[in-house]
Amino acid sequence: MSQFRTEYEERNWAMFCHLGGLAHFIPFGNIILPLILWSMRKDESELVNREGKKALNFQISFTIYMIISAILVFVFVGVLFLVILGLLNLIFVILAVVKTLNNEEFEYPMTIKFIQ
């Protein structure tokens, strides 16, 4: 199944799927970039397929939480939620990248499994 030359290259693609979640400078880039990367390599590597799904599920869940928090800004609680969610996204993505590069398992917390 794997057409990668090395395990290192395979782990790099899996890592990029996770790092794509930090692409907030593009509207919905945190979903679009991991989706593109995962779609390109999911059939070539079980690792990329598994990690790409994890990254996508987390970023879709995270976006839903951010939208709800943005609505809650009108009752003044949302600002705190937005800050906390932003920090958690950064922390969880970094943890996922480090674990992936070390060939360890990482499950994002607070994730709804949209893609099985």
Coordinates of N, CA and C in Angstrom, one line a residue:
M1 N 0.8 -1.2 0.0 CA 0.0 0.0 0.0 C 0.9 1.3 0.0
S2 N 2.0 1.2 0.7 CA 2.8 2.4 0.8 C 3.7 2.6 -0.4
Q3 N 3.6 3.8 -1.0 CA 4.5 4.1 -2.2 C 5.6 5.0 -1.8
F4 N 5.7 5.3 -0.5 CA 6.7 6.2 0.0 C 8.1 5.6 -0.1
R5 N 9.1 6.4 -0.3 CA 10.4 5.8 -0.3 C 10.9 5.5 1.1
T6 N 10.5 6.3 2.1 CA 11.0 6.0 3.4 C 9.9 6.2 4.4
E7 N 10.1 5.6 5.6 CA 9.1 5.8 6.7 C 9.2 7.3 7.1
Y8 N 10.3 7.9 7.0 CA 10.5 9.3 7.4 C 9.6 10.2 6.5
E9 N 9.6 9.9 5.2 CA 8.7 10.7 4.3 C 7.3 10.5 4.6
E10 N 6.9 9.3 5.0 CA 5.5 9.0 5.3 C 5.1 9.8 6.6
R11 N 6.0 9.8 7.6 CA 5.7 10.5 8.8 C 5.6 12.0 8.6
N12 N 6.5 12.5 7.6 CA 6.4 14.0 7.3 C 5.0 14.4 6.7
W13 N 4.5 13.5 5.8 CA 3.2 13.8 5.3 C 2.1 13.8 6.4
A14 N 2.2 12.8 7.3 CA 1.3 12.8 8.4 C 1.4 14.0 9.3
M15 N 2.6 14.5 9.5 CA 2.9 15.7 10.3 C 2.3 16.9 9.6
F16 N 2.4 17.0 8.3 CA 1.9 18.1 7.5 C 0.4 18.2 7.6
C17 N -0.3 17.0 7.7 CA -1.7 17.0 7.9 C -2.1 17.7 9.2
H18 N -1.4 17.4 10.2 CA -1.6 18.0 11.5 C -1.3 19.5 11.5
L19 N -0.1 19.9 10.9 CA 0.3 21.3 10.8 C -0.7 22.1 10.0
G20 N -1.3 21.5 9.1 CA -2.3 22.3 8.2 C -3.4 22.9 9.1
G21 N -3.6 22.4 10.3 CA -4.6 22.9 11.2 C -4.3 24.3 11.7
L22 N -3.1 24.7 11.5 CA -2.7 26.1 11.9 C -2.8 27.1 10.8
A23 N -3.4 26.7 9.7 CA -3.5 27.6 8.6 C -4.7 28.6 8.7
H24 N -4.8 29.3 9.8 CA -6.0 30.2 10.1 C -5.9 31.5 9.3
F25 N -4.8 31.7 8.6 CA -4.7 32.9 7.8 C -5.5 32.8 6.5
I26 N -6.0 31.6 6.2 CA -6.9 31.4 5.0 C -8.2 31.1 5.7
P27 N -9.3 31.7 5.2 CA -10.6 31.3 5.7 C -10.9 29.8 5.6
F28 N -11.1 29.2 6.7 CA -11.3 27.7 6.8 C -10.1 26.9 6.3
G29 N -8.9 27.6 6.3 CA -7.7 26.9 5.9 C -7.3 25.8 6.8
N30 N -7.7 25.9 8.1 CA -7.5 24.9 9.1 C -8.2 23.5 8.7
I31 N -9.2 23.6 7.9 CA -9.8 22.4 7.4 C -9.4 22.1 5.9
I32 N -9.3 23.1 5.1 CA -9.0 22.9 3.7 C -7.6 22.3 3.5
L33 N -6.6 22.8 4.2 CA -5.2 22.3 4.0 C -5.0 20.9 4.4
P34 N -5.5 20.5 5.6 CA -5.4 19.1 6.0 C -6.2 18.2 5.0
L35 N -7.3 18.7 4.6 CA -8.1 17.9 3.6 C -7.4 17.6 2.3
I36 N -6.7 18.7 1.8 CA -6.0 18.5 0.6 C -4.8 17.5 0.8
L37 N -4.1 17.7 1.8 CA -2.9 16.9 2.1 C -3.3 15.4 2.3
W38 N -4.4 15.2 3.1 CA -4.9 13.9 3.4 C -5.4 13.2 2.1
S39 N -6.1 14.0 1.3 CA -6.7 13.5 0.0 C -5.6 13.0 -1.0
M40 N -4.5 13.8 -1.0 CA -3.4 13.5 -1.9 C -2.7 12.1 -1.6
R41 N -2.6 11.8 -0.3 CA -1.8 10.6 0.1 C -2.5 9.5 0.9
K42 N -3.8 9.7 1.1 CA -4.5 8.7 2.0 C -4.5 7.3 1.4
D43 N -4.5 7.1 0.1 CA -4.5 5.8 -0.5 C -3.1 5.2 -0.5
E44 N -2.1 6.0 -0.3 CA -0.7 5.5 -0.4 C -0.1 5.1 0.9
S45 N -0.7 5.5 2.0 CA -0.1 5.3 3.3 C -1.2 5.2 4.4
E46 N -1.2 4.1 5.2 CA -2.1 3.9 6.3 C -1.9 5.0 7.3
L47 N -0.6 5.3 7.6 CA -0.3 6.3 8.6 C -0.9 7.7 8.2
V48 N -0.7 8.1 7.0 CA -1.2 9.4 6.5 C -2.7 9.4 6.5
N49 N -3.3 8.2 6.2 CA -4.8 8.1 6.2 C -5.3 8.3 7.6
R50 N -4.7 7.6 8.6 CA -5.1 7.6 10.0 C -4.9 9.0 10.6
E51 N -3.7 9.5 10.4 CA -3.4 10.8 11.0 C -4.2 12.0 10.3
G52 N -4.4 11.9 9.0 CA -5.1 12.9 8.3 C -6.6 12.9 8.8
K53 N -7.2 11.8 9.0 CA -8.5 11.7 9.6 C -8.6 12.3 10.9
K54 N -7.6 12.0 11.8 CA -7.6 12.6 13.1 C -7.5 14.2 13.0
A55 N -6.6 14.6 12.2 CA -6.4 16.1 12.0 C -7.7 16.7 11.5
L56 N -8.3 16.1 10.5 CA -9.6 16.7 9.9 C -10.7 16.7 10.9
N57 N -10.9 15.6 11.6 CA -12.0 15.5 12.6 C -11.8 16.6 13.7
F58 N -10.5 16.8 14.2 CA -10.3 17.8 15.2 C -10.6 19.2 14.7
Q59 N -10.1 19.5 13.5 CA -10.2 20.8 12.9 C -11.7 21.1 12.6
I60 N -12.5 20.2 12.2 CA -13.9 20.4 11.9 C -14.6 20.7 13.3
S61 N -14.3 19.8 14.3 CA -14.9 20.0 15.6 C -14.5 21.4 16.2
F62 N -13.2 21.7 16.0 CA -12.7 23.0 16.5 C -13.4 24.2 15.9
T63 N -13.6 24.1 14.6 CA -14.3 25.2 13.8 C -15.7 25.3 14.3
I64 N -16.4 24.2 14.6 CA -17.7 24.3 15.2 C -17.7 25.0 16.5
Y65 N -16.7 24.6 17.4 CA -16.6 25.2 18.7 C -16.3 26.7 18.6
M66 N -15.5 27.1 17.6 CA -15.2 28.5 17.4 C -16.4 29.3 16.9
I67 N -17.2 28.7 16.1 CA -18.4 29.4 15.6 C -19.4 29.6 16.8
I68 N -19.5 28.6 17.6 CA -20.4 28.7 18.8 C -19.9 29.8 19.7
S69 N -18.6 29.8 19.9 CA -17.9 30.8 20.8 C -18.1 32.2 20.2
A70 N -18.0 32.4 18.9 CA -18.2 33.7 18.3 C -19.6 34.2 18.5
I71 N -20.6 33.3 18.4 CA -21.9 33.7 18.7 C -22.1 34.1 20.2
L72 N -21.4 33.4 21.0 CA -21.5 33.7 22.5 C -20.7 35.0 22.9
V73 N -20.0 35.6 21.9 CA -19.4 36.9 22.2 C -20.4 38.0 22.6
F74 N -21.6 37.8 22.0 CA -22.7 38.8 22.3 C -23.1 38.7 23.8
V75 N -22.8 37.6 24.5 CA -23.1 37.5 25.9 C -21.8 37.6 26.7
F76 N -20.8 38.0 26.1 CA -19.5 38.3 26.7 C -18.7 37.1 27.2
V77 N -19.2 35.9 27.1 CA -18.5 34.7 27.5 C -17.7 34.2 26.4
G78 N -18.1 34.5 25.2 CA -17.5 34.0 24.0 C -16.0 34.4 23.8
V79 N -15.7 35.6 24.2 CA -14.3 36.1 24.1 C -13.3 35.2 24.8
L80 N -13.7 34.8 26.0 CA -12.9 33.9 26.8 C -12.8 32.6 26.1
F81 N -13.9 32.0 25.6 CA -13.9 30.8 24.9 C -13.0 30.8 23.7
L82 N -13.1 31.9 22.9 CA -12.3 32.0 21.7 C -10.8 32.0 22.1
V83 N -10.4 32.7 23.1 CA -9.0 32.7 23.5 C -8.5 31.3 23.9
I84 N -9.3 30.7 24.8 CA -9.0 29.3 25.3 C -8.9 28.3 24.1
L85 N -9.9 28.4 23.2 CA -9.9 27.5 22.1 C -8.7 27.7 21.2
G86 N -8.3 28.9 21.0 CA -7.1 29.2 20.1 C -5.9 28.6 20.7
L87 N -5.7 28.8 22.0 CA -4.6 28.2 22.7 C -4.6 26.7 22.7
L88 N -5.7 26.1 22.9 CA -5.8 24.6 22.9 C -5.5 24.1 21.5
N89 N -6.0 24.8 20.5 CA -5.7 24.3 19.1 C -4.2 24.3 18.9
L90 N -3.5 25.3 19.2 CA -2.1 25.4 19.1 C -1.4 24.3 19.8
I91 N -1.8 24.1 21.1 CA -1.1 23.1 21.9 C -1.4 21.7 21.4
F92 N -2.6 21.4 21.0 CA -2.9 20.1 20.6 C -2.3 19.7 19.2
V93 N -2.2 20.7 18.3 CA -1.5 20.5 17.0 C -0.1 20.2 17.3
I94 N 0.6 21.0 18.1 CA 2.0 20.8 18.4 C 2.2 19.4 19.0
L95 N 1.4 19.0 20.0 CA 1.5 17.7 20.5 C 1.3 16.6 19.5
A96 N 0.3 16.7 18.6 CA 0.1 15.8 17.5 C 1.3 15.7 16.6
V97 N 1.9 16.8 16.3 CA 3.1 16.8 15.4 C 4.3 16.1 16.1
V98 N 4.5 16.4 17.3 CA 5.6 15.8 18.0 C 5.4 14.3 18.2
K99 N 4.2 13.9 18.5 CA 3.9 12.4 18.7 C 4.0 11.7 17.4
T100 N 3.5 12.3 16.3 CA 3.6 11.7 15.0 C 5.1 11.5 14.5
L101 N 5.9 12.5 14.7 CA 7.3 12.4 14.4 C 8.0 11.4 15.2
N102 N 7.6 11.2 16.4 CA 8.2 10.2 17.3 C 7.6 8.8 17.2
N103 N 6.7 8.7 16.2 CA 6.0 7.4 15.9 C 5.2 6.9 17.1
E104 N 4.5 7.9 17.7 CA 3.7 7.5 18.9 C 2.2 7.9 18.5
E105 N 1.3 7.3 19.2 CA -0.1 7.6 19.0 C -0.6 8.8 19.7
F106 N -1.4 9.6 19.1 CA -2.0 10.8 19.8 C -3.4 10.9 19.4
E107 N -4.3 11.0 20.3 CA -5.8 11.2 20.0 C -6.1 12.6 20.5
Y108 N -6.7 13.4 19.6 CA -7.1 14.8 20.0 C -8.3 14.7 20.9
P109 N -8.3 15.4 22.0 CA -9.5 15.5 22.9 C -10.5 16.4 22.2
M110 N -11.7 16.3 22.7 CA -12.8 17.2 22.3 C -13.1 17.0 20.8
T111 N -13.0 15.8 20.3 CA -13.1 15.6 18.8 C -14.4 14.8 18.5
I112 N -15.1 15.3 17.6 CA -16.3 14.6 17.0 C -15.8 13.8 15.8
K113 N -16.1 12.6 15.7 CA -15.6 11.7 14.6 C -16.5 11.8 13.4
F114 N -16.3 12.8 12.6 CA -17.1 13.0 11.3 C -16.6 12.0 10.3
I115 N -15.3 11.8 10.1 CA -14.7 11.0 9.1 C -14.2 9.7 9.9
Q116 N -14.7 8.6 9.5 CA -14.4 7.3 10.1 C -13.2 6.6 9.4

